[in-house]
Structure formats: structure tokens, C-alpha cells
mmCIF file of C-alpha atoms in Angstrom:
data_model
loop_
_atom_site.group_PDB
_atom_site.id
_atom_site.type_symbol
_atom_site.label_atom_id
_atom_site.label_comp_id
_atom_site.label_asym_id
_atom_site.label_seq_id
_atom_site.Cartn_x
_atom_site.Cartn_y
_atom_site.Cartn_z
ATOM 1 C CA MET A 16 1.748 36.933 -11.729
ATOM 2 C CA THR A 17 0.218 36.273 -15.146
ATOM 3 C CA ALA A 18 -2.648 33.847 -15.671
ATOM 4 C CA ASP A 19 -0.300 31.334 -17.310
ATOM 5 C CA GLU A 20 2.146 31.603 -14.417
ATOM 6 C CA ALA A 21 -0.657 31.092 -11.908
ATOM 7 C CA ARG A 22 -1.897 28.002 -13.775
ATOM 8 C CA ALA A 23 1.609 26.562 -13.931
ATOM 9 C CA ARG A 24 2.223 27.133 -10.238
ATOM 10 C CA LEU A 25 -1.109 25.617 -9.214
ATOM 11 C CA ARG A 26 -0.419 22.580 -11.380
ATOM 12 C CA THR A 27 2.961 22.163 -9.692
ATOM 13 C CA LEU A 28 1.435 22.448 -6.227
ATOM 14 C CA ALA A 29 -1.308 19.970 -7.106
ATOM 15 C CA THR A 30 1.232 17.515 -8.498
ATOM 16 C CA ASN A 31 3.457 17.799 -5.441
ATOM 17 C CA THR A 32 0.639 17.574 -2.894
ATOM 18 C CA LEU A 33 -2.087 15.528 -4.591
ATOM 19 C CA GLY A 34 0.061 13.596 -7.048
ATOM 20 C CA LEU A 35 -2.083 14.709 -9.990
ATOM 21 C CA ALA A 36 -0.578 14.555 -13.455
ATOM 22 C CA PRO A 37 -0.324 18.053 -14.964
ATOM 23 C CA SER A 38 -2.089 16.712 -18.063
ATOM 24 C CA ALA A 39 -5.041 15.629 -15.915
ATOM 25 C CA MET A 40 -5.671 19.222 -14.905
ATOM 26 C CA VAL A 41 -7.380 20.799 -17.905
ATOM 27 C CA ASP A 42 -7.387 24.585 -18.066
ATOM 28 C CA ALA A 43 -11.098 24.894 -17.275
ATOM 29 C CA ARG A 44 -10.647 23.132 -13.928
ATOM 30 C CA VAL A 45 -7.422 24.958 -13.134
ATOM 31 C CA ASP A 46 -9.079 28.286 -13.879
ATOM 32 C CA SER A 47 -12.032 27.300 -11.696
ATOM 33 C CA ALA A 48 -9.649 26.466 -8.860
ATOM 34 C CA LEU A 49 -7.856 29.793 -9.249
ATOM 35 C CA LEU A 50 -11.177 31.638 -9.178
ATOM 36 C CA THR A 51 -12.020 29.818 -5.954
ATOM 37 C CA LEU A 52 -8.715 30.922 -4.458
ATOM 38 C CA THR A 53 -8.856 34.507 -5.685
ATOM 39 C CA PRO A 54 -12.262 35.713 -6.912
ATOM 40 C CA ALA A 55 -10.557 38.979 -7.836
ATOM 41 C CA GLY A 56 -6.974 40.155 -7.948
ATOM 42 C CA ASP A 57 -3.544 38.545 -8.067
ATOM 43 C CA ALA A 58 -3.236 34.859 -7.159
ATOM 44 C CA THR A 59 0.271 35.121 -5.706
ATOM 45 C CA ALA A 60 -0.727 35.459 -2.048
ATOM 46 C CA ALA A 61 -3.257 32.619 -2.209
ATOM 47 C CA LEU A 62 -0.781 30.288 -3.919
ATOM 48 C CA ASP A 63 1.898 31.224 -1.378
ATOM 49 C CA ALA A 64 -0.527 30.322 1.410
ATOM 50 C CA LEU A 65 -1.530 27.095 -0.318
ATOM 51 C CA ALA A 66 2.088 25.944 -0.378
ATOM 52 C CA THR A 67 2.225 26.049 3.434
ATOM 53 C CA LEU A 68 -1.103 24.347 4.238
ATOM 54 C CA SER A 69 -2.118 20.746 4.825
ATOM 55 C CA ILE A 70 -4.669 18.959 2.671
ATOM 56 C CA ASP A 71 -7.420 19.339 5.262
ATOM 57 C CA ALA A 72 -7.238 23.143 5.120
ATOM 58 C CA PRO A 73 -10.317 24.787 3.555
ATOM 59 C CA LEU A 74 -8.154 26.459 0.911
ATOM 60 C CA TRP A 75 -6.778 23.111 -0.239
ATOM 61 C CA GLN A 76 -10.203 21.492 -0.117
ATOM 62 C CA ALA A 77 -11.520 24.207 -2.412
ATOM 63 C CA VAL A 78 -8.755 23.353 -4.882
ATOM 64 C CA VAL A 79 -9.448 19.612 -4.537
ATOM 65 C CA ASN A 80 -13.133 20.142 -5.307
ATOM 66 C CA ALA A 81 -12.308 22.184 -8.402
ATOM 67 C CA LEU A 82 -9.633 19.862 -9.786
ATOM 68 C CA THR A 83 -10.923 16.368 -9.064
ATOM 69 C CA VAL A 84 -13.505 14.438 -11.060
ATOM 70 C CA GLY A 85 -16.241 12.784 -9.021
ATOM 71 C CA GLU A 86 -18.542 11.409 -11.713
ATOM 72 C CA THR A 87 -19.780 7.982 -10.605
ATOM 73 C CA ASN A 88 -22.975 6.025 -10.023
ATOM 74 C CA PHE A 89 -24.232 2.885 -8.313
ATOM 75 C CA PHE A 90 -23.119 -0.339 -10.018
ATOM 76 C CA ARG A 91 -21.378 1.579 -12.760
ATOM 77 C CA GLN A 92 -20.886 -0.981 -15.534
ATOM 78 C CA PRO A 93 -22.949 -3.767 -13.928
ATOM 79 C CA GLY A 94 -20.962 -6.530 -15.623
ATOM 80 C CA TRP A 95 -17.830 -5.333 -13.832
ATOM 81 C CA PHE A 96 -19.565 -5.534 -10.447
ATOM 82 C CA ALA A 97 -20.982 -8.944 -11.353
ATOM 83 C CA GLN A 98 -17.420 -10.225 -11.734
ATOM 84 C CA LEU A 99 -16.474 -8.903 -8.312
ATOM 85 C CA GLU A 100 -19.408 -10.840 -6.894
ATOM 86 C CA THR A 101 -18.845 -14.122 -8.713
ATOM 87 C CA GLN A 102 -15.045 -14.229 -8.886
ATOM 88 C CA ILE A 103 -14.117 -12.667 -5.543
ATOM 89 C CA LEU A 104 -16.801 -11.983 -2.964
ATOM 90 C CA ARG A 105 -18.939 -15.117 -3.220
ATOM 91 C CA PRO A 106 -15.943 -17.508 -3.137
ATOM 92 C CA ALA A 107 -14.332 -15.552 -0.279
ATOM 93 C CA ILE A 108 -17.528 -15.703 1.779
ATOM 94 C CA GLU A 109 -18.024 -19.406 1.083
ATOM 95 C CA ARG A 110 -14.414 -20.128 2.025
ATOM 96 C CA ARG A 111 -14.616 -18.104 5.240
ATOM 97 C CA ARG A 112 -17.959 -19.640 6.144
ATOM 98 C CA LYS A 113 -16.409 -23.093 5.822
ATOM 99 C CA ASP A 114 -12.899 -22.566 7.194
ATOM 100 C CA GLY A 115 -13.052 -19.237 9.058
ATOM 101 C CA PRO A 116 -12.407 -16.694 10.258
ATOM 102 C CA THR A 117 -15.741 -15.085 9.412
ATOM 103 C CA VAL A 118 -14.148 -11.750 8.577
ATOM 104 C CA LEU A 119 -14.452 -9.732 5.358
ATOM 105 C CA ARG A 120 -12.564 -6.511 4.671
ATOM 106 C CA ILE A 121 -13.146 -4.328 1.583
ATOM 107 C CA TRP A 122 -11.647 -0.963 0.624
ATOM 108 C CA SER A 123 -12.939 1.454 -2.007
ATOM 109 C CA ALA A 124 -9.927 3.719 -2.636
ATOM 110 C CA GLY A 125 -10.928 6.982 -4.286
ATOM 111 C CA CYS A 126 -14.587 6.411 -3.462
ATOM 112 C CA ALA A 127 -15.788 9.915 -4.485
ATOM 113 C CA SER A 128 -19.369 10.372 -3.270
ATOM 114 C CA GLY A 129 -19.753 6.810 -2.031
ATOM 115 C CA GLU A 130 -21.738 5.006 -4.718
ATOM 116 C CA GLU A 131 -19.014 2.425 -5.345
ATOM 117 C CA ALA A 132 -18.554 1.562 -1.671
ATOM 118 C CA TYR A 133 -22.306 1.281 -1.117
ATOM 119 C CA SER A 134 -22.659 -0.894 -4.227
ATOM 120 C CA LEU A 135 -20.135 -3.287 -2.686
ATOM 121 C CA ALA A 136 -22.127 -3.249 0.550
ATOM 122 C CA MET A 137 -25.289 -4.197 -1.342
ATOM 123 C CA ILE A 138 -23.512 -7.173 -2.894
ATOM 124 C CA VAL A 139 -22.280 -8.322 0.517
ATOM 125 C CA MET A 140 -25.777 -7.963 1.966
ATOM 126 C CA ARG A 141 -27.177 -10.107 -0.835
ATOM 127 C CA LEU A 142 -24.538 -12.783 -0.266
ATOM 128 C CA LEU A 143 -24.752 -12.564 3.517
ATOM 129 C CA PRO A 144 -28.353 -11.849 4.565
ATOM 130 C CA ARG A 145 -27.343 -12.559 8.183
ATOM 131 C CA THR A 146 -24.073 -11.104 9.433
ATOM 132 C CA ASP A 147 -24.457 -11.776 13.169
ATOM 133 C CA ASP A 148 -21.410 -14.043 13.255
ATOM 134 C CA TRP A 149 -19.352 -11.971 10.827
ATOM 135 C CA GLN A 150 -17.016 -9.021 11.120
ATOM 136 C CA ILE A 151 -17.648 -6.959 7.989
ATOM 137 C CA SER A 152 -15.560 -3.884 7.270
ATOM 138 C CA ILE A 153 -16.150 -1.779 4.164
ATOM 139 C CA VAL A 154 -14.257 1.500 4.052
ATOM 140 C CA GLY A 155 -14.330 4.241 1.450
ATOM 141 C CA THR A 156 -11.572 6.845 1.233
ATOM 142 C CA ASP A 157 -11.217 10.010 -0.778
ATOM 143 C CA VAL A 158 -9.197 13.191 -0.619
ATOM 144 C CA SER A 159 -12.264 15.444 -0.927
ATOM 145 C CA ASP A 160 -14.171 16.369 2.213
ATOM 146 C CA ALA A 161 -17.107 17.475 0.047
ATOM 147 C CA PHE A 162 -17.355 14.063 -1.629
ATOM 148 C CA LEU A 163 -17.092 12.319 1.731
ATOM 149 C CA ALA A 164 -19.846 14.503 3.181
ATOM 150 C CA THR A 165 -22.107 13.485 0.302
ATOM 151 C CA ALA A 166 -21.216 9.835 0.889
ATOM 152 C CA GLN A 167 -22.038 10.051 4.584
ATOM 153 C CA ARG A 168 -25.305 11.883 3.890
ATOM 154 C CA ALA A 169 -26.209 9.099 1.385
ATOM 155 C CA VAL A 170 -28.855 11.075 -0.492
ATOM 156 C CA TYR A 171 -28.556 10.819 -4.275
ATOM 157 C CA ARG A 172 -30.160 12.038 -7.462
ATOM 158 C CA GLU A 173 -31.956 9.552 -9.657
ATOM 159 C CA TRP A 174 -29.073 9.850 -12.157
ATOM 160 C CA SER A 175 -26.829 8.068 -9.674
ATOM 161 C CA LEU A 176 -29.263 5.116 -9.621
ATOM 162 C CA ARG A 177 -29.500 4.710 -13.397
ATOM 163 C CA ASP A 178 -27.896 1.233 -13.285
ATOM 164 C CA VAL A 179 -29.880 0.055 -10.245
ATOM 165 C CA ASP A 180 -32.809 -2.275 -10.950
ATOM 166 C CA ALA A 181 -36.207 -1.844 -9.349
ATOM 167 C CA ALA A 182 -35.800 -4.609 -6.766
ATOM 168 C CA VAL A 183 -32.512 -3.197 -5.480
ATOM 169 C CA ARG A 184 -33.991 0.308 -5.368
ATOM 170 C CA GLN A 185 -36.891 -0.949 -3.300
ATOM 171 C CA GLN A 186 -34.637 -2.829 -0.888
ATOM 172 C CA HIS A 187 -31.965 -0.209 -0.324
ATOM 173 C CA PHE A 188 -33.500 3.230 -1.005
ATOM 174 C CA HIS A 189 -36.531 5.282 -0.219
ATOM 175 C CA LYS A 190 -37.605 8.267 -2.260
ATOM 176 C CA LEU A 191 -37.747 11.645 -0.570
ATOM 177 C CA ALA A 192 -40.258 14.413 -1.230
ATOM 178 C CA SER A 193 -37.483 16.246 -3.078
ATOM 179 C CA GLY A 194 -37.344 13.451 -5.640
ATOM 180 C CA ARG A 195 -33.939 12.289 -4.437
ATOM 181 C CA PHE A 196 -33.213 8.860 -3.007
ATOM 182 C CA GLU A 197 -31.949 8.193 0.501
ATOM 183 C CA LEU A 198 -30.033 5.015 1.215
ATOM 184 C CA GLN A 199 -31.506 2.827 3.935
ATOM 185 C CA ALA A 200 -29.812 3.078 7.330
ATOM 186 C CA SER A 201 -28.903 -0.624 7.347
ATOM 187 C CA THR A 202 -26.965 -0.215 4.094
ATOM 188 C CA ARG A 203 -25.269 2.978 5.252
ATOM 189 C CA ALA A 204 -24.174 1.224 8.437
ATOM 190 C CA MET A 205 -22.116 -1.250 6.401
ATOM 191 C CA VAL A 206 -19.670 1.443 5.240
ATOM 192 C CA THR A 207 -17.371 3.936 6.943
ATOM 193 C CA PHE A 208 -15.636 6.821 5.196
ATOM 194 C CA GLU A 209 -12.284 8.506 5.814
ATOM 195 C CA ARG A 210 -10.235 11.208 4.166
ATOM 196 C CA LEU A 211 -7.056 9.886 2.572
ATOM 197 C CA ASN A 212 -4.623 11.522 0.182
ATOM 198 C CA LEU A 213 -3.361 8.496 -1.758
ATOM 199 C CA ALA A 214 -0.310 10.450 -2.913
ATOM 200 C CA ALA A 215 0.924 11.068 0.652
ATOM 201 C CA ALA A 216 2.638 7.887 1.851
ATOM 202 C CA ASP A 217 2.767 9.089 5.450
ATOM 203 C CA ALA A 218 -1.014 9.652 5.500
ATOM 204 C CA TRP A 219 -1.919 5.987 5.036
ATOM 205 C CA ASP A 220 -3.527 4.772 8.250
ATOM 206 C CA ALA A 221 -2.021 1.596 9.706
ATOM 207 C CA ARG A 222 -5.568 0.239 10.064
ATOM 208 C CA LEU A 223 -5.899 0.155 6.272
ATOM 209 C CA THR A 224 -4.457 -3.318 5.864
ATOM 210 C CA GLY A 225 -5.432 -6.960 5.492
ATOM 211 C CA PHE A 226 -8.093 -6.388 2.827
ATOM 212 C CA ASP A 227 -9.782 -9.237 0.992
ATOM 213 C CA LEU A 228 -10.654 -6.822 -1.809
ATOM 214 C CA ILE A 229 -9.333 -3.395 -2.726
ATOM 215 C CA VAL A 230 -11.154 -1.485 -5.451
ATOM 216 C CA CYS A 231 -9.185 1.385 -6.982
ATOM 217 C CA ARG A 232 -10.972 2.130 -10.218
ATOM 218 C CA ASN A 233 -10.526 5.145 -12.506
ATOM 219 C CA VAL A 234 -8.235 6.721 -9.906
ATOM 220 C CA LEU A 235 -4.630 5.955 -10.860
ATOM 221 C CA MET A 236 -5.258 7.345 -14.340
ATOM 222 C CA TYR A 237 -5.191 10.881 -12.898
ATOM 223 C CA PHE A 238 -1.846 10.565 -11.102
ATOM 224 C CA ALA A 239 1.562 11.595 -12.351
ATOM 225 C CA PRO A 240 3.469 8.606 -13.801
ATOM 226 C CA GLU A 241 5.984 8.481 -10.971
ATOM 227 C CA ARG A 242 3.146 8.309 -8.444
ATOM 228 C CA GLN A 243 1.102 5.625 -10.182
ATOM 229 C CA ARG A 244 3.418 2.708 -9.470
ATOM 230 C CA ALA A 245 4.171 3.935 -5.933
ATOM 231 C CA ILE A 246 0.474 4.100 -5.036
ATOM 232 C CA ALA A 247 -0.217 0.767 -6.737
ATOM 233 C CA GLN A 248 2.545 -0.867 -4.715
ATOM 234 C CA ARG A 249 1.179 0.553 -1.465
ATOM 235 C CA LEU A 250 -2.238 -0.852 -2.355
ATOM 236 C CA VAL A 251 -0.685 -4.261 -2.992
ATOM 237 C CA GLY A 252 0.964 -4.107 0.425
ATOM 238 C CA ARG A 253 -2.423 -3.579 2.108
ATOM 239 C CA LEU A 254 -3.988 -6.794 0.765
ATOM 240 C CA ALA A 255 -4.552 -9.948 2.776
ATOM 241 C CA PRO A 256 -2.402 -12.918 1.642
ATOM 242 C CA ASP A 257 -5.270 -14.201 -0.515
ATOM 243 C CA GLY A 258 -6.597 -10.739 -1.376
ATOM 244 C CA TRP A 259 -7.726 -9.337 -4.710
ATOM 245 C CA LEU A 260 -7.324 -5.901 -6.289
ATOM 246 C CA ALA A 261 -9.799 -4.577 -8.866
ATOM 247 C CA THR A 262 -9.094 -1.658 -11.153
ATOM 248 C CA ALA A 263 -10.287 -0.293 -14.485
ATOM 249 C CA PRO A 264 -9.138 -2.108 -17.634
ATOM 250 C CA ALA A 265 -7.255 0.976 -18.822
ATOM 251 C CA GLU A 266 -5.328 1.047 -15.530
ATOM 252 C CA ALA A 267 -4.513 -2.667 -15.492
ATOM 253 C CA THR A 268 -0.778 -2.251 -15.958
ATOM 254 C CA ALA A 269 0.598 -5.520 -14.612
ATOM 255 C CA GLU A 270 4.009 -4.029 -13.827
ATOM 256 C CA TRP A 271 2.468 -1.597 -11.325
ATOM 257 C CA PHE A 272 0.877 -4.361 -9.285
ATOM 258 C CA GLN A 273 3.700 -6.878 -9.045
ATOM 259 C CA PRO A 274 3.839 -9.514 -7.602
ATOM 260 C CA LEU A 275 0.083 -9.867 -8.039
ATOM 261 C CA THR A 276 -1.140 -12.131 -10.821
ATOM 262 C CA PRO A 277 -3.380 -10.458 -13.432
ATOM 263 C CA VAL A 278 -6.586 -12.334 -14.211
ATOM 264 C CA ASN A 279 -8.851 -11.542 -17.138
ATOM 265 C CA VAL A 280 -12.554 -12.323 -16.798
ATOM 266 C CA PRO A 281 -15.461 -11.060 -18.894
ATOM 267 C CA SER A 282 -15.996 -7.313 -18.350
ATOM 268 C CA ALA A 283 -13.149 -6.929 -15.839
ATOM 269 C CA VAL A 284 -9.438 -7.136 -15.142
ATOM 270 C CA LEU A 285 -8.523 -8.291 -11.651
ATOM 271 C CA PHE A 286 -5.290 -8.922 -9.756
ATOM 272 C CA ARG A 287 -4.707 -11.465 -7.030
ATOM 273 C CA HIS A 288 -2.063 -12.869 -4.741
ATOM 274 C CA ALA A 289 -1.032 -16.320 -5.910
ATOM 275 C CA SER A 290 1.773 -18.781 -5.201
ATOM 276 C CA ALA A 291 3.999 -19.986 -8.007
ATOM 277 C CA ALA A 292 2.016 -23.234 -8.046
ATOM 278 C CA GLU A 293 -1.286 -21.406 -8.357
ATOM 279 C CA ARG A 294 0.062 -19.265 -11.187
ATOM 280 C CA ALA A 295 1.215 -22.365 -13.020
ATOM 281 C CA SER A 296 -2.231 -23.912 -12.661
ATOM 282 C CA VAL A 297 -4.073 -21.027 -14.328
ATOM 283 C CA PRO A 298 -5.448 -22.413 -17.634
ATOM 284 C CA ARG A 299 -3.777 -20.360 -20.325
ATOM 285 C CA ASP A 300 -6.455 -21.093 -22.923
ATOM 286 C CA ASP A 301 -9.475 -20.409 -20.728
ATOM 287 C CA ALA A 302 -11.151 -17.178 -21.819
ATOM 288 C CA HIS A 303 -12.680 -16.779 -18.365
ATOM 289 C CA MET A 304 -9.437 -16.987 -16.408
ATOM 290 C CA LYS A 305 -6.165 -16.196 -18.139
ATOM 291 C CA PRO A 306 -3.201 -13.795 -17.935
ATOM 292 C CA VAL A 307 -4.229 -10.361 -19.110
ATOM 293 C CA VAL A 308 -3.510 -9.306 -22.659
ATOM 294 C CA VAL A 309 -6.355 -6.975 -23.523
ATOM 295 C CA PRO A 310 -6.250 -5.202 -26.895
ATOM 296 C CA ARG A 311 -7.780 -1.773 -27.246
ATOM 297 C CA GLN A 312 -10.964 -2.987 -28.957
ATOM 298 C CA ALA A 313 -11.562 -5.594 -26.287
ATOM 299 C CA ARG A 314 -11.245 -2.918 -23.613
ATOM 300 C CA ASP A 315 -13.817 -0.848 -25.490
ATOM 301 C CA ASP A 316 -16.136 -3.858 -25.492
ATOM 302 C CA MET A 317 -15.731 -4.004 -21.714
ATOM 303 C CA GLY A 318 -17.215 -0.523 -21.525
ATOM 304 C CA ALA A 319 -13.875 1.179 -21.043
ATOM 305 C CA ARG A 320 -14.343 3.917 -23.634
ATOM 306 C CA ASP A 321 -15.050 6.562 -21.010
ATOM 307 C CA ASP A 322 -12.453 5.165 -18.619
ATOM 308 C CA MET A 323 -9.352 5.576 -20.802
ATOM 309 C CA GLY A 324 -6.543 6.508 -18.480
ATOM 310 C CA ALA A 325 -2.858 7.177 -18.210
ATOM 311 C CA ARG A 326 -1.819 3.999 -20.061
ATOM 312 C CA GLY A 327 -2.801 3.151 -23.614
ATOM 313 C CA ASP A 328 -2.370 -0.615 -23.231
ATOM 314 C CA VAL A 329 -2.700 -3.165 -20.447
ATOM 315 C CA GLY A 330 0.774 -4.062 -19.287
ATOM 316 C CA GLY A 331 2.192 -0.566 -19.875
ATOM 317 C CA GLY A 332 5.160 -0.127 -22.164
ATOM 318 C CA GLN A 333 6.442 2.703 -24.295
ATOM 319 C CA ALA A 334 3.279 3.037 -26.364
ATOM 320 C CA GLY A 335 1.202 3.485 -23.228
ATOM 321 C CA THR A 336 3.604 6.099 -21.885
ATOM 322 C CA GLU A 337 3.499 8.096 -25.097
ATOM 323 C CA LEU A 338 -0.297 8.037 -25.163
ATOM 324 C CA GLY A 339 -0.660 8.881 -21.490
ATOM 325 C CA ASP A 340 -0.993 12.655 -21.543
ATOM 326 C CA SER A 341 -3.563 12.832 -24.325
ATOM 327 C CA ALA A 342 -5.535 9.895 -22.936
ATOM 328 C CA VAL A 343 -5.823 11.415 -19.471
ATOM 329 C CA ALA A 344 -6.789 14.808 -20.877
ATOM 330 C CA LEU A 345 -9.456 13.151 -23.032
ATOM 331 C CA ALA A 346 -10.772 11.188 -20.052
ATOM 332 C CA VAL A 347 -11.061 14.328 -17.928
ATOM 333 C CA ALA A 348 -12.799 16.216 -20.730
ATOM 334 C CA ARG A 349 -15.282 13.398 -21.268
ATOM 335 C CA ARG A 350 -16.041 13.113 -17.568
ATOM 336 C CA SER A 351 -16.482 16.873 -17.258
ATOM 337 C CA LEU A 352 -18.962 16.733 -20.142
ATOM 338 C CA ASP A 353 -20.763 13.803 -18.505
ATOM 339 C CA LEU A 354 -21.043 15.751 -15.265
ATOM 340 C CA SER A 355 -22.325 18.837 -17.095
ATOM 341 C CA ILE A 356 -24.977 16.759 -18.893
ATOM 342 C CA ARG A 357 -26.029 15.209 -15.597
ATOM 343 C CA ARG A 358 -26.431 18.581 -13.930
ATOM 344 C CA SER A 359 -28.304 20.154 -16.832
ATOM 345 C CA GLY A 360 -30.612 17.139 -17.060
ATOM 346 C CA GLU A 361 -31.718 17.323 -13.459
#
């Protein structure tokens, strides 16, 4: 089997099993995955074995670690997290405190090494200093066992805390002798982590339902087009009746998330369940709460330059489809560079 044949076969296997778009798998990562499978010699036997194994097998996990991008940090793009707090979490908590039940369920889908899920936990802890009478569930899922192990260990380099202010650092972290930062036990206890292959419909746990907020950010951009809508629709089906879904601006294709209503707020694009009456009441001329039509420059102003995904324009359409392959490849290349800079700098 030639190198090109091995790359092509691995891409096909990764698309079939993980749902990844072939264009999202740049040659450098594919070659790294092949080296992991076969440090020397022909890749045929390893690829044959891979085709028969489940995602939890060490061979598949080695491929997952080589192919997937896990670059993230706490409160990445703080303005985006501020909108989750002010538009979703604070009102939900106030409503539940007044009317009940005092339950809050949040899901970080594609959580990588846990920073996003823990950032959400920190917001909840700020809004709810006392949770004695509350049932709080924050779950992070990812396909990579290595990422999940890092999340559960909750020890991070300073680079991961670059958007965390001093007061939050002091409250939620303590610095180790190694120079890394360990998350406080009380913050860790707010979040549980599970392996989940978003592309495998039969792998979705029945417990993953009834969420007040689902965050799936910079994840769908890596999936093959036919998988993107299917996964988006499954996410929609796991929301509570008044739930919200938050994604990256470049992934905010309204058609994927029907029948949710897209809502544009500063720095973020959100989706929510809404009745026909509620949709009609949304002020169309209010810049803080209106149906999403986000031009490319506006997305850049939101901080979306490094988050460009599989759709060129919010709402999808032919232009977005045509731009998809190059946009995803560019996003992966940029994130790989970001990760390389991070590693070399520390």
C-alpha cells in the first residue's frame, strides 16, 4: 500500500467512524496518525485491524489523538462567555429560583481537555454561591480518552489561563511547584466527563437530555457535511423545552438547528426554543436581540477569525458549501500552528 493509498484509507475510516470531513484531516495529522499505527513498515495490517475495532480501542484512540484538534483555554473569547452568563445562565437561575424546579443542566459537547466545561462551572458558582437546594449537572463529553484524562486531572499550563483574571485564578486555582495550575476540588466537583463519539447516533446516552444549555463550539466545523446537520439535530433534541444552544459564529447555520430560533447578541450567536408568539415578539430592530444575519466582517469582529469552520456564512447556502473545504483546512492549519506556538513557548 502506497503512502497516498494509506492516507486515503485512513481518511475514509475516520470519516465513517468519527464523522470527520476529509478536508479537516490535513496531511501532517494523517501522516502522524499513520506513524502511530505503524512506526515502520506497511500500514495495511494496522488499517485492516482499525476497521474492525470500536472507538474505545487503544488503536483508535491513538488515531483520535493524532487527528483531532484540542486547542482551547479557559474563558476563550471572554465576551462570548459573558453572553452565556447574561443572556442564558443568570435568567435561567433567577427563573428557577422563583418558579422552580431548582435544577440546572449544562452540556459541553466536544469539551477537549475540559477548560470550557470548567469555565461554565465557574460562572454557575459565581451566580449561585450556595447550591444546597439545587441540582446542578455540568457534563463534558469528548471522543478522546487522552483529552478526558487531562480534564479529570484538572492541571493546566499557564497558557490555558491566559484569559482568566487574577481574582478568578485566586478563587479557583492553586499553583503547583511545577509552575502549572491545579483547579480547586470544589470546582472540579461541579463537572463530570464522559467519552462520546458525536458521530455515532447509537452511542448517545439516554441520560444526555433535558439540558438548559448545550455548548457545542468549534466542533461541527470538523465534521463531514452530511454529519453536521444530523449531529446538530440530535443536539436540538436533547434540550429542555426552554433550553438554549450556543455555538461558534462560523457554525451558526440556522438550517442545521431548526426549529430553534437564532438570536444575535454582541460577541455571540445563540439558538433557543421559542413558541411562535415568542418569535413574533423578538424586536427585529434591536441590535442586542434579533434574528441572525452576520456578515463576514462582523464575525471577524466577534473574534471568529481563528474559528472559521465548514460554512462561510451564517445561515448556510451554496456559498458556504463551496467555501467549506478550504475554510476547514485553514482552521485546522491555524489551530495546529497555535498549538505548536503554545508548546514551544512553554
